[in-house]
Amino acid sequence: MPRLNQETNSFKFTNQNDRKRLNGRQMGPLRINHERPERGSKVALIGWSVPSIEAMQHMNKPYIVVSHEDFKPYAEQHNIPFFAWDFGKPSHYQEVYERSGDLYAQLVELDVGHAIPIFEETVEWSGALNARLRNDPNVFEHSILFRDKAMMKRRAHIGGLKVGVFEEVENKEEVKRFFRRVNQSLLKNHSQDPDPIHFKALNKAGAAGHRMIFSEEDIESKLTDESFPGLVESHLHGMEISCEVFIHRGEIKFLNITEYVLLGYSSMVPPSAALEHYRPLIVEEVEKLIQAFDIQYGMIHPEFFITDQEEVYFGEVAYRIPGGHIFELIQKVYKFNPFGAHLLCCDPHTTQEELEKYVPKEVEADGHAGSFLVYPRKKTVSRVQIPPEMESHPSFDKHTLYKPTITKFQDTNEGYGNHWGTVFLHGNDSEEISQLLTDYVDYDFYI
Amino acid sequence: MAVEMDTSKIEAFKQELETMESTYSFAKSMYQSNVLQAAAKLMDDEEGLSALYQLAERYEQAGIFQDSPWEDPSKLQPYLVKGSLQAGGLTTISEMLSELRMVAIAKGVYKREGVSEGQAQSFLHEVMALNIDILFPEETEAARIEGEGKEKDRMERLFQFLEEKLSLASISGELVKEISGLIAQRPIMVNRIVKMVNHAEKLLEKDIAESDRKSIQTYVDAIKGRTKKSKNCDTKKYRNKIKNLKEDALKAEAHSFAKTMRETGLVASNHVVLVRYINKQHPQLLAEALDLTNKGKANLEEHLSFVQQLIKAGIHIPLRQSLYGLAKMLDRGVLSSSPVIPGMRRIFELDLHSETRKVLLNSINGNEGITANSILIAGVISVLGQPLGIGQGMNPTCQTARGISLWSLHAPGHLLDLIARAARDGDVDLTFEGQTIHSKDLREGLVDDLHDELDPVSLILVPHLDRIYSELVRRSKFRGDDVHKWVNPAFYGNWVQKGFCGVIDPMTGSVADYPGFVRLFYGTHHPDYNEGYELIYPNPVGIFITNAFGKLLGLHAVSIQRIAKDPSGEIRIYFYNPNNDSSQDWGQGIEPSVEGCNEIPGESSLPFHQFVSRLYAFHYNQYEQGDAYAVEDEIVQQVEKLAKESWGEQHTWVQL
């Protein structure tokens, strides 16, 4: 081999070469085609939700519900188009994709052309089905963005949203290292009160799997080997809010802000004026989010933190109907059916006219609506009591508390667990509603 | 102004109703809470209740009860109404709307398939009789009727409304029927009877039938004690009074108390005061104070000093019912069975397990100055005296109650051993197919939280026996036949016959060869076909429980005690039902009687074929089979028809 008179492995040489490689290359997230091809007339609702089925029926659109076979007798009794499927408990997302082939084949036979997820765990199933329907595996990967919290935060970070620093962790040692490094940056490693960090499960809904770590001892006492893998994140200080954003063709059709009056217990729609004041700021962030996540169709439920400096930080985002009866609250004050709007926004075939008929243009609320989730507090319960002053309060709307069918209550110690009933409030004074939503946290509705 | 408010409430209710009416059948549940809430607001005044009553047909048809326990009114049980009314929240509101629907049906305003006017009326009469405390609320009882403020007001308003629409006279009749049905069975636990009598007392001031008034007065007297000297005397005063009485006067008191006790099975507190006194000072009057039979007198005489000891230790005011148990125990002559006296004596001094002690002491109010051993002795006296008065209380433990009853009748020594084991060691063991099962090693049975309104012996034994029973069931599963085939003989002992026949094919869950089942039962049990073999020990059988409309409610365990001709010459099956239910109506005209057909107190009875139509499994002696073929086809067909049209509706029938 002839020797050249030039050093080819020098820094200057490689660097210049690498820079040339960047030229003319498509960088950043892969944009995918979100349009629904002209095949299959039906929409498949993945998961059982009576209000969604009612909305579908009401809009008179062809559909089929895909859910566990336990619902089959009821569906048959009431002529609900139904396909029984056992989603099982897949151990990783790839397993969902593999198993979805069978479901896809059967749904195609039933003339299904599009899938809409109802619950957190059905987001990837819908993604897998839509990927197959569009013959584009990236559609499945895209749905995981809304499920895998690390992937989600990374994507938000790349897209220019403000996020806390975070890391994926495999064991307690890594949590410890992260805790130290974060506090080192904050110069708080020798402080009596280091800043807390948050540990989260990678793909659970709501508060399930969430632990706050205030010290290294907490790592030992609050986490077990079963907690891993997980995600650790620096603490974001500020007000936590959620949004419900109805999106069609990449545009915001309606944006609701929900105030978490007491996280895990109570929500209020619309929020107090102090919070509503941030709407322009929030809209701006949501638009960034839509860009960053390449969202064209659907309803997203992001959570943000608003800091004392009026900066908006991204917490997380879900691609499903929110919990805590938020949709019922939206329906109460905005006078449209969000369950229907959700389905319309998820379907690329929905026309502008349909949307306009269903979703209001203006954000004009009739008072404030609040929901208070009631959990059992005693170990054994046999009856319901409603505080008389609550029931006779002018802002009391209704409750859904029945005598419990089980008398023994076992706290799962994971998340806030299932609530047994809900109290709904409605009135004009947001402060009054907030007060009522906080007053009864320690009240025994079930005794 | 007020009127305006009300119409707006009615309008609001109607509006919610319309929304519910217009929605799809599957989505009704989404609107139920709205309609119920609007209804609750109407329940705050009388006009509102009337309005709801008028709209009963509409709200039921709209789907307010859909997919809820109130959906099918023919399946509702009057005795469950109270629980739902007191449950609070939407449960109470649904229950109240259900009652208003029943009123509409009873009044003929609402013609509904499945429930006739008469059925609705008798349902409501029973509901009112069972909830007479709500009908006549007293200030002092406010705390007892759970549910405060609005809910309590609504409930009381509802019962005022019921009283308006239905007559009180029919309720007093119903109530007397309920009480006399309970009393006829002479249960050990009389809390429910005492409660009902206390409520019935309030009816004495109302316009009711004379015969009802007389019956109620008798019950009140039995509980309060209205002898010559005890009237208006509390126990302390009475104790002082009798100290100065001559023997003749004491005898009159004894006689008077004993008479009402024997008539009703209820014991007055002052009766206990008297018995404890004469036990010390005039033991010769004991036979009089207990009104013993000749056999009882002989038994008393033979074991007088032991009985005196028993009275000292086991007959106390808070546990006064054991006095009736003592009288019955002496009448049975059970003390002459050799293991009984040493078995009972052991309990006097038994070193109780701490848990046992706690449970026993909790069963009475504190500050009574009675030891846990005394409570247990009182319980033992009752169980040995009233083997057919043992009840399961509010627990699903019919099998265990049945066992205690059987052992009390036929193996009192064994029963006393079990009691001592459980009370001292916190354990009971049993050998099943060569392996020993210890209750202390077992986690749970059918019931994990025992409802404690039980006699002391059951309180101690049931948790152990229940766990063992469940373990036996667990070990006998998947053997291709009904588990009771193995469980019953092992659990109850050698008194249970080894032959076994069930109506449900365990592999398919369907009813196969029903005629064969009926014939085998007739051939082994009916005196016309079984070659005259008498039933020697109670036969633990399984039955289908059906409600007044013949609808299947579930399975239940009872024991056939004997089979005999009743006064009219009809062959009847006399059985022990551990649930001590006073008003049993199983539909299709099948109503077990508890008195009037020669029943021994505690027995229920039915004509032979009616009982067979509810039978689900039985044991028989393989060596004592009669002529099953000889049973007339008409009888088999009659039984099959009754079965098919009641519980059988929910089963698949297979022709072999």
Tab-separated table of N, CA, C and O in Angstrom, chain B residues 416-457:
chain	number	residue	atom	x	y	z
B	416	LEU	N	-68.997	-32.080	74.506
B	416	LEU	CA	-68.301	-31.447	75.631
B	416	LEU	C	-66.792	-31.514	75.451
B	416	LEU	O	-66.063	-30.600	75.837
B	417	ASP	N	-66.314	-32.603	74.828
B	417	ASP	CA	-64.877	-32.709	74.536
B	417	ASP	C	-64.452	-31.612	73.568
B	417	ASP	O	-63.421	-30.961	73.752
B	418	LEU	N	-65.247	-31.442	72.513
B	418	LEU	CA	-64.920	-30.431	71.504
B	418	LEU	C	-64.874	-29.040	72.145
B	418	LEU	O	-63.974	-28.246	71.891
B	419	ILE	N	-65.878	-28.764	73.002
B	419	ILE	CA	-65.948	-27.447	73.639
B	419	ILE	C	-64.698	-27.213	74.490
B	419	ILE	O	-64.070	-26.158	74.434
B	420	ALA	N	-64.330	-28.237	75.261
B	420	ALA	CA	-63.162	-28.093	76.132
B	420	ALA	C	-61.900	-27.875	75.305
B	420	ALA	O	-61.063	-27.031	75.634
B	421	ARG	N	-61.763	-28.638	74.222
B	421	ARG	CA	-60.588	-28.500	73.357
B	421	ARG	C	-60.488	-27.069	72.815
B	421	ARG	O	-59.450	-26.424	72.916
B	422	ALA	N	-61.591	-26.606	72.254
B	422	ALA	CA	-61.579	-25.298	71.612
B	422	ALA	C	-61.365	-24.194	72.641
B	422	ALA	O	-60.578	-23.273	72.433
B	423	ALA	N	-62.051	-24.315	73.786
B	423	ALA	CA	-62.015	-23.232	74.769
B	423	ALA	C	-60.667	-23.164	75.487
B	423	ALA	O	-60.195	-22.097	75.824
B	424	ARG	N	-60.052	-24.308	75.704
B	424	ARG	CA	-58.789	-24.327	76.453
B	424	ARG	C	-57.584	-24.234	75.526
B	424	ARG	O	-56.674	-23.464	75.752
B	425	ASP	N	-57.621	-25.020	74.415
B	425	ASP	CA	-56.424	-25.150	73.580
B	425	ASP	C	-56.471	-24.256	72.340
B	425	ASP	O	-55.486	-24.151	71.623
B	426	GLY	N	-57.625	-23.687	72.065
B	426	GLY	CA	-57.728	-22.899	70.830
B	426	GLY	C	-57.522	-23.775	69.618
B	426	GLY	O	-56.962	-23.342	68.608
B	427	ASP	N	-57.957	-25.005	69.691
B	427	ASP	CA	-57.747	-25.936	68.580
B	427	ASP	C	-58.775	-27.055	68.657
B	427	ASP	O	-59.231	-27.420	69.742
B	428	VAL	N	-59.180	-27.558	67.499
B	428	VAL	CA	-60.024	-28.738	67.425
B	428	VAL	C	-59.410	-29.594	66.333
B	428	VAL	O	-58.975	-29.055	65.312
B	429	ASP	N	-59.328	-30.905	66.553
B	429	ASP	CA	-58.759	-31.710	65.476
B	429	ASP	C	-59.680	-32.845	65.071
B	429	ASP	O	-60.587	-33.226	65.812
B	430	LEU	N	-59.445	-33.330	63.875
B	430	LEU	CA	-60.291	-34.365	63.310
B	430	LEU	C	-59.441	-35.180	62.339
B	430	LEU	O	-58.533	-34.639	61.708
B	431	THR	N	-59.707	-36.468	62.277
B	431	THR	CA	-58.926	-37.298	61.369
B	431	THR	C	-59.731	-37.568	60.108
B	431	THR	O	-60.876	-38.021	60.183
B	432	PHE	N	-59.135	-37.230	58.988
B	432	PHE	CA	-59.824	-37.432	57.706
B	432	PHE	C	-58.972	-38.312	56.810
B	432	PHE	O	-57.849	-37.958	56.471
B	433	GLU	N	-59.476	-39.487	56.514
B	433	GLU	CA	-58.786	-40.434	55.655
B	433	GLU	C	-57.340	-40.628	56.101
B	433	GLU	O	-56.401	-40.550	55.317
B	434	GLY	N	-57.186	-40.797	57.427
B	434	GLY	CA	-55.877	-41.121	57.965
B	434	GLY	C	-55.016	-39.919	58.301
B	434	GLY	O	-53.954	-40.059	58.895
B	435	GLN	N	-55.466	-38.722	57.936
B	435	GLN	CA	-54.645	-37.551	58.233
B	435	GLN	C	-55.341	-36.669	59.260
B	435	GLN	O	-56.549	-36.486	59.189
B	436	THR	N	-54.562	-36.148	60.194
B	436	THR	CA	-55.155	-35.300	61.226
B	436	THR	C	-55.189	-33.853	60.752
B	436	THR	O	-54.198	-33.336	60.241
B	437	ILE	N	-56.350	-33.245	60.920
B	437	ILE	CA	-56.501	-31.842	60.541
B	437	ILE	C	-56.704	-31.032	61.818
B	437	ILE	O	-57.581	-31.341	62.617
B	438	HIS	N	-55.858	-30.019	62.020
B	438	HIS	CA	-55.996	-29.150	63.189
B	438	HIS	C	-56.571	-27.810	62.761
B	438	HIS	O	-56.047	-27.177	61.853
B	439	SER	N	-57.616	-27.387	63.464
B	439	SER	CA	-58.222	-26.113	63.078
B	439	SER	C	-57.249	-24.949	63.265
B	439	SER	O	-57.281	-23.983	62.535
B	440	LYS	N	-56.352	-25.070	64.236
B	440	LYS	CA	-55.443	-23.943	64.494
B	440	LYS	C	-54.462	-23.732	63.343
B	440	LYS	O	-53.896	-22.659	63.209
B	441	ASP	N	-54.267	-24.762	62.531
B	441	ASP	CA	-53.340	-24.635	61.407
B	441	ASP	C	-54.037	-24.102	60.158
B	441	ASP	O	-53.400	-23.884	59.131
B	442	LEU	N	-55.360	-23.957	60.222
B	442	LEU	CA	-56.098	-23.589	59.009
B	442	LEU	C	-56.384	-22.108	59.007
B	442	LEU	O	-56.632	-21.508	60.049
B	443	ARG	N	-56.349	-21.576	57.834
B	443	ARG	CA	-56.513	-20.132	57.706
B	443	ARG	C	-57.974	-19.708	57.754
B	443	ARG	O	-58.441	-19.083	58.666
B	444	GLU	N	-58.717	-20.037	56.726
B	444	GLU	CA	-60.075	-19.511	56.726
B	444	GLU	C	-61.132	-20.532	56.341
B	444	GLU	O	-60.865	-21.512	55.667
B	445	GLY	N	-62.326	-20.261	56.818
B	445	GLY	CA	-63.452	-21.109	56.479
B	445	GLY	C	-64.416	-20.319	55.615
B	445	GLY	O	-64.016	-19.452	54.866
B	446	LEU	N	-65.698	-20.649	55.754
B	446	LEU	CA	-66.710	-19.955	54.965
B	446	LEU	C	-66.860	-18.517	55.446
B	446	LEU	O	-67.206	-17.635	54.717
B	447	VAL	N	-66.592	-18.340	56.742
B	447	VAL	CA	-66.820	-17.032	57.312
B	447	VAL	C	-65.510	-16.558	57.927
B	447	VAL	O	-64.845	-17.297	58.629
B	448	ASP	N	-65.077	-15.349	57.591
B	448	ASP	CA	-63.822	-14.910	58.187
B	448	ASP	C	-64.069	-13.891	59.293
B	448	ASP	O	-63.204	-13.591	60.072
B	449	ASP	N	-65.269	-13.372	59.357
B	449	ASP	CA	-65.577	-12.433	60.425
B	449	ASP	C	-66.900	-12.872	61.042
B	449	ASP	O	-67.958	-12.520	60.561
B	450	LEU	N	-66.814	-13.671	62.079
B	450	LEU	CA	-68.017	-14.252	62.649
B	450	LEU	C	-68.933	-13.171	63.210
B	450	LEU	O	-68.501	-12.323	63.982
B	451	HIS	N	-70.195	-13.201	62.803
B	451	HIS	CA	-71.166	-12.293	63.396
B	451	HIS	C	-71.442	-12.819	64.791
B	451	HIS	O	-71.779	-13.985	64.967
B	452	ASP	N	-71.293	-11.953	65.811
B	452	ASP	CA	-71.207	-12.520	67.156
B	452	ASP	C	-72.540	-12.623	67.897
B	452	ASP	O	-72.552	-12.860	69.108
B	453	GLU	N	-73.655	-12.489	67.205
B	453	GLU	CA	-74.910	-12.727	67.904
B	453	GLU	C	-75.182	-14.234	67.891
B	453	GLU	O	-76.010	-14.737	67.130
B	454	LEU	N	-74.459	-14.936	68.726
B	454	LEU	CA	-74.501	-16.404	68.767
B	454	LEU	C	-74.460	-16.853	70.226
B	454	LEU	O	-73.985	-16.128	71.092
B	455	ASP	N	-74.940	-18.075	70.456
B	455	ASP	CA	-74.851	-18.596	71.816
B	455	ASP	C	-73.378	-18.863	72.144
B	455	ASP	O	-72.558	-19.036	71.246
B	456	PRO	N	-73.002	-18.879	73.439
B	456	PRO	CA	-71.579	-18.989	73.809
B	456	PRO	C	-70.888	-20.216	73.214
B	456	PRO	O	-69.732	-20.134	72.804
B	457	VAL	N	-71.586	-21.330	73.158
B	457	VAL	CA	-70.931	-22.535	72.632
B	457	VAL	C	-70.615	-22.351	71.148
B	457	VAL	O	-69.516	-22.645	70.678
